[in-house]
Amino acid sequence: MVRMPLTPADVERGERLGAILRRARGGRSMLSVALDAGISPETLRKIESGRVATPSFSTIAAIAGVLGLSLDEVWAEVGTDAAGRVAS
């Protein structure tokens, strides 16, 4: 399967997602959050750094659950662009 290149908007959303997760993680270690979410610490590191701009829904749902974030909260921040418009 050929993967389409990411658009600048995809990259920006990935960076916003990473910032939200880092902020929500606070003082918790990356290792403990990753293990609690059932993912590798490397995967969490890549998502938080924006290197994985389009993680799977199940991965985001697992991380959000561990961090006590609702998916509505996550989408409210990730699903809008810098000007507050709904991202396409």
XYZ file of N, CA, C and O in Angstrom:
352
model
N 0.844 -1.172 0.000
C 0.000 0.000 0.000
C 0.890 1.236 0.000
O 1.826 1.344 0.785
N 0.576 2.163 -0.858
C 1.326 3.408 -0.951
C 0.700 4.414 -0.008
O -0.518 4.619 -0.012
N 1.506 5.019 0.800
C 1.012 6.026 1.749
C 1.164 7.402 1.123
O 2.236 7.753 0.630
N 0.088 8.165 1.155
C 0.111 9.519 0.603
C 0.967 10.412 1.503
O 0.960 10.256 2.719
N 1.682 11.353 0.905
C 2.481 12.270 1.717
C 1.576 13.126 2.604
O 0.445 13.433 2.240
N 2.100 13.484 3.749
C 1.340 14.332 4.665
C 1.297 15.758 4.140
O 2.278 16.263 3.611
N 0.157 16.382 4.335
C 0.024 17.790 3.965
C 0.567 18.644 5.109
O 0.704 18.157 6.248
N 0.847 19.902 4.850
C 1.252 20.789 5.951
C 0.207 20.826 7.067
O 0.556 20.899 8.246
N -1.075 20.730 6.705
C -2.133 20.725 7.731
C -2.052 19.470 8.590
O -2.265 19.534 9.808
N -1.734 18.330 7.971
C -1.572 17.084 8.735
C -0.429 17.215 9.734
O -0.545 16.809 10.895
N 0.665 17.777 9.284
C 1.836 17.950 10.144
C 1.499 18.883 11.304
O 1.827 18.604 12.461
N 0.794 19.970 11.002
C 0.416 20.929 12.051
C -0.506 20.281 13.085
O -0.330 20.460 14.285
N -1.482 19.483 12.619
C -2.369 18.788 13.555
C -1.580 17.805 14.418
O -1.832 17.678 15.609
N -0.622 17.109 13.826
C 0.208 16.187 14.597
C 1.013 16.894 15.668
O 1.159 16.399 16.787
N 1.515 18.066 15.348
C 2.269 18.850 16.336
C 1.359 19.328 17.457
O 1.736 19.303 18.633
N 0.133 19.753 17.112
C -0.827 20.177 18.149
C -1.204 19.000 19.038
O -1.290 19.141 20.264
N -1.420 17.829 18.434
C -1.748 16.641 19.214
C -0.622 16.322 20.187
O -0.865 16.067 21.375
N 0.614 16.344 19.709
C 1.752 16.067 20.577
C 1.830 17.030 21.743
O 2.089 16.630 22.889
N 1.574 18.309 21.488
C 1.621 19.317 22.556
C 0.535 19.067 23.597
O 0.778 19.187 24.805
N -0.646 18.690 23.140
C -1.751 18.394 24.066
C -1.381 17.225 24.959
O -1.578 17.271 26.181
N -0.843 16.184 24.365
C -0.498 14.992 25.148
C 0.645 15.265 26.119
O 0.607 14.805 27.268
N 1.648 16.008 25.681
C 2.756 16.352 26.596
C 2.237 17.156 27.783
O 2.608 16.907 28.932
N 1.382 18.139 27.494
C 0.826 18.988 28.549
C -0.002 18.150 29.522
O 0.120 18.287 30.737
N -0.825 17.251 29.002
C -1.672 16.417 29.857
C -0.856 15.422 30.665
O -1.227 15.078 31.790
N 0.242 14.955 30.097
C 1.101 13.990 30.807
C 1.745 14.635 32.018
O 1.966 13.995 33.051
N 2.032 15.932 31.926
C 2.613 16.651 33.059
C 3.866 15.994 33.580
O 4.789 15.724 32.825
N 3.877 15.678 34.867
C 5.047 15.100 35.501
C 5.132 13.586 35.413
O 6.111 12.993 35.863
N 4.118 12.951 34.831
C 4.163 11.495 34.702
C 5.236 11.113 33.697
O 5.462 11.798 32.709
N 5.872 10.006 33.940
C 6.916 9.579 33.013
C 6.300 9.060 31.718
O 5.193 8.519 31.703
N 7.044 9.247 30.649
C 6.616 8.751 29.349
C 6.469 7.231 29.406
O 5.533 6.670 28.831
N 7.371 6.569 30.102
C 7.336 5.119 30.212
C 6.039 4.642 30.861
O 5.371 3.750 30.344
N 5.659 5.235 31.989
C 4.457 4.765 32.683
C 3.201 5.022 31.862
O 2.309 4.172 31.807
N 3.113 6.178 31.209
C 1.937 6.480 30.389
C 1.865 5.508 29.209
O 0.802 4.961 28.910
N 2.983 5.289 28.546
C 3.002 4.384 27.395
C 2.591 2.974 27.809
O 1.742 2.351 27.151
N 3.170 2.459 28.876
C 2.842 1.104 29.307
C 1.379 0.995 29.719
O 0.714 0.008 29.392
N 0.865 2.004 30.415
C -0.546 1.992 30.811
C -1.468 2.026 29.596
O -2.561 1.467 29.616
N -1.020 2.696 28.517
C -1.825 2.788 27.296
C -1.634 1.577 26.381
O -2.336 1.435 25.381
N -0.670 0.723 26.712
C -0.431 -0.467 25.899
C 0.339 -0.192 24.624
O 0.198 -0.920 23.632
N 1.159 0.869 24.643
C 1.990 1.188 23.483
C 3.434 1.282 23.945
O 3.718 1.323 25.145
N 4.346 1.352 23.006
C 5.751 1.464 23.379
C 6.080 2.916 23.730
O 5.465 3.846 23.199
N 7.043 3.108 24.611
C 7.482 4.471 24.920
C 7.978 5.206 23.671
O 7.778 6.411 23.536
N 8.578 4.475 22.741
C 9.058 5.084 21.500
C 7.896 5.631 20.673
O 7.982 6.714 20.096
N 6.799 4.893 20.634
C 5.619 5.374 19.907
C 5.087 6.645 20.544
O 4.785 7.622 19.848
N 4.974 6.660 21.865
C 4.502 7.865 22.550
C 5.448 9.028 22.301
O 5.007 10.156 22.044
N 6.751 8.777 22.336
C 7.730 9.837 22.088
C 7.548 10.419 20.689
O 7.562 11.635 20.501
N 7.349 9.552 19.712
C 7.172 10.028 18.338
C 5.881 10.823 18.182
O 5.850 11.820 17.470
N 4.807 10.382 18.835
C 3.548 11.118 18.753
C 3.706 12.479 19.427
O 3.302 13.506 18.873
N 4.284 12.504 20.621
C 4.456 13.763 21.340
C 5.363 14.739 20.606
O 5.181 15.943 20.708
N 6.328 14.227 19.870
C 7.242 15.108 19.144
C 6.702 15.514 17.779
O 7.310 16.332 17.092
N 5.566 14.937 17.377
C 4.978 15.264 16.088
C 5.526 14.441 14.939
O 5.150 14.644 13.785
N 6.427 13.505 15.219
C 7.011 12.681 14.151
C 6.011 11.680 13.591
O 6.155 11.229 12.467
N 5.017 11.306 14.394
C 3.901 10.487 13.904
C 2.697 11.422 13.913
O 2.053 11.617 14.935
N 2.436 12.016 12.761
C 1.401 13.049 12.676
C -0.006 12.477 12.595
O -0.974 13.168 12.887
N -0.128 11.221 12.198
C -1.453 10.628 12.038
C -1.532 9.270 12.737
O -1.694 8.230 12.082
N -1.425 9.250 14.068
C -1.526 7.971 14.779
C -2.938 7.407 14.664
O -3.896 8.134 14.377
N -3.061 6.128 14.899
C -4.376 5.487 14.788
C -5.316 5.997 15.879
O -4.890 6.428 16.956
N -6.602 5.910 15.568
C -7.616 6.335 16.524
C -7.493 5.557 17.830
O -7.559 6.123 18.916
N -7.301 4.242 17.727
C -7.226 3.420 18.942
C -6.037 3.810 19.808
O -6.124 3.777 21.039
N -4.935 4.198 19.194
C -3.758 4.633 19.959
C -4.062 5.926 20.702
O -3.763 6.050 21.895
N -4.667 6.889 20.007
C -5.009 8.155 20.651
C -6.043 7.937 21.747
O -5.954 8.521 22.825
N -7.028 7.080 21.497
C -8.045 6.796 22.507
C -7.411 6.185 23.757
O -7.770 6.543 24.883
N -6.455 5.283 23.575
C -5.792 4.646 24.718
C -4.982 5.661 25.515
O -5.048 5.696 26.751
N -4.230 6.503 24.822
C -3.423 7.514 25.517
C -4.325 8.509 26.229
O -4.095 8.852 27.394
N -5.360 8.978 25.541
C -6.282 9.932 26.145
C -6.931 9.343 27.397
O -7.070 10.034 28.415
N -7.305 8.079 27.328
C -7.914 7.430 28.491
C -6.979 7.392 29.687
O -7.384 7.677 30.817
N -5.726 7.079 29.443
C -4.732 7.027 30.525
C -4.514 8.419 31.120
O -4.348 8.574 32.332
N -4.553 9.435 30.268
C -4.300 10.804 30.728
C -5.546 11.508 31.252
O -5.470 12.648 31.702
N -6.691 10.838 31.171
C -7.928 11.445 31.657
C -8.487 12.518 30.737
O -9.219 13.395 31.173
N -8.138 12.441 29.455
C -8.657 13.387 28.464
C -9.829 12.750 27.739
O -9.770 11.574 27.395
N -10.848 13.539 27.470
C -11.916 13.024 26.617
C -11.494 13.233 25.170
O -10.749 14.167 24.858
N -11.970 12.382 24.302
C -11.652 12.540 22.888
C -12.258 13.830 22.346
O -11.712 14.435 21.427
N -13.359 14.285 22.942
C -13.945 15.568 22.548
C -12.976 16.711 22.836
O -12.822 17.621 22.026
N -12.319 16.653 24.006
C -11.336 17.684 24.359
C -10.169 17.678 23.367
O -9.715 18.729 22.930
N -9.703 16.496 23.068
C -8.570 16.375 22.148
C -8.959 16.935 20.783
O -8.237 17.750 20.208
N -10.114 16.534 20.265
C -10.531 17.005 18.944
C -10.771 18.510 18.940
O -10.484 19.181 17.948
N -11.292 19.051 20.040
C -11.542 20.493 20.100
C -10.255 21.278 19.868
O -10.275 22.346 19.253
N -9.133 20.746 20.332
C -7.856 21.430 20.138
C -7.158 21.024 18.847
O -6.578 21.856 18.164
N -7.205 19.763 18.508
C -6.484 19.276 17.335
C -7.252 19.577 16.050
O -6.643 19.825 15.016
N -8.556 19.579 16.121
C -9.386 19.714 14.935
C -9.587 21.140 14.455
O -10.382 21.383 13.560
N -8.873 22.094 15.024
C -8.965 23.473 14.568
C -7.573 23.946 14.171
O -6.573 23.470 14.689
N -7.539 24.904 13.257
C -6.235 25.441 12.851
C -5.840 26.581 13.774
O -6.536 26.891 14.754
N -4.727 27.213 13.484
C -4.193 28.275 14.353
C -5.170 29.450 14.492
O -5.154 30.142 15.508
N -6.027 29.651 13.510
C -6.990 30.749 13.567
C -8.314 30.329 14.224
O -9.244 31.113 14.284
N -8.396 29.072 14.686
C -9.594 28.600 15.342
C -10.642 28.039 14.404
O -11.741 27.706 14.819
N -10.317 27.903 13.122
C -11.246 27.332 12.144
C -11.124 25.823 12.174
O -10.054 25.279 12.436
N -12.225 25.130 11.898
C -12.189 23.678 11.832
C -11.253 23.271 10.709
O -11.380 23.735 9.579
N -10.295 22.429 11.047
C -9.297 21.985 10.063
C -9.934 21.012 9.096
O -10.806 20.245 9.442
N -9.445 21.035 7.875
C -9.986 20.130 6.859
C -9.218 18.832 6.823
O -8.172 18.667 7.333
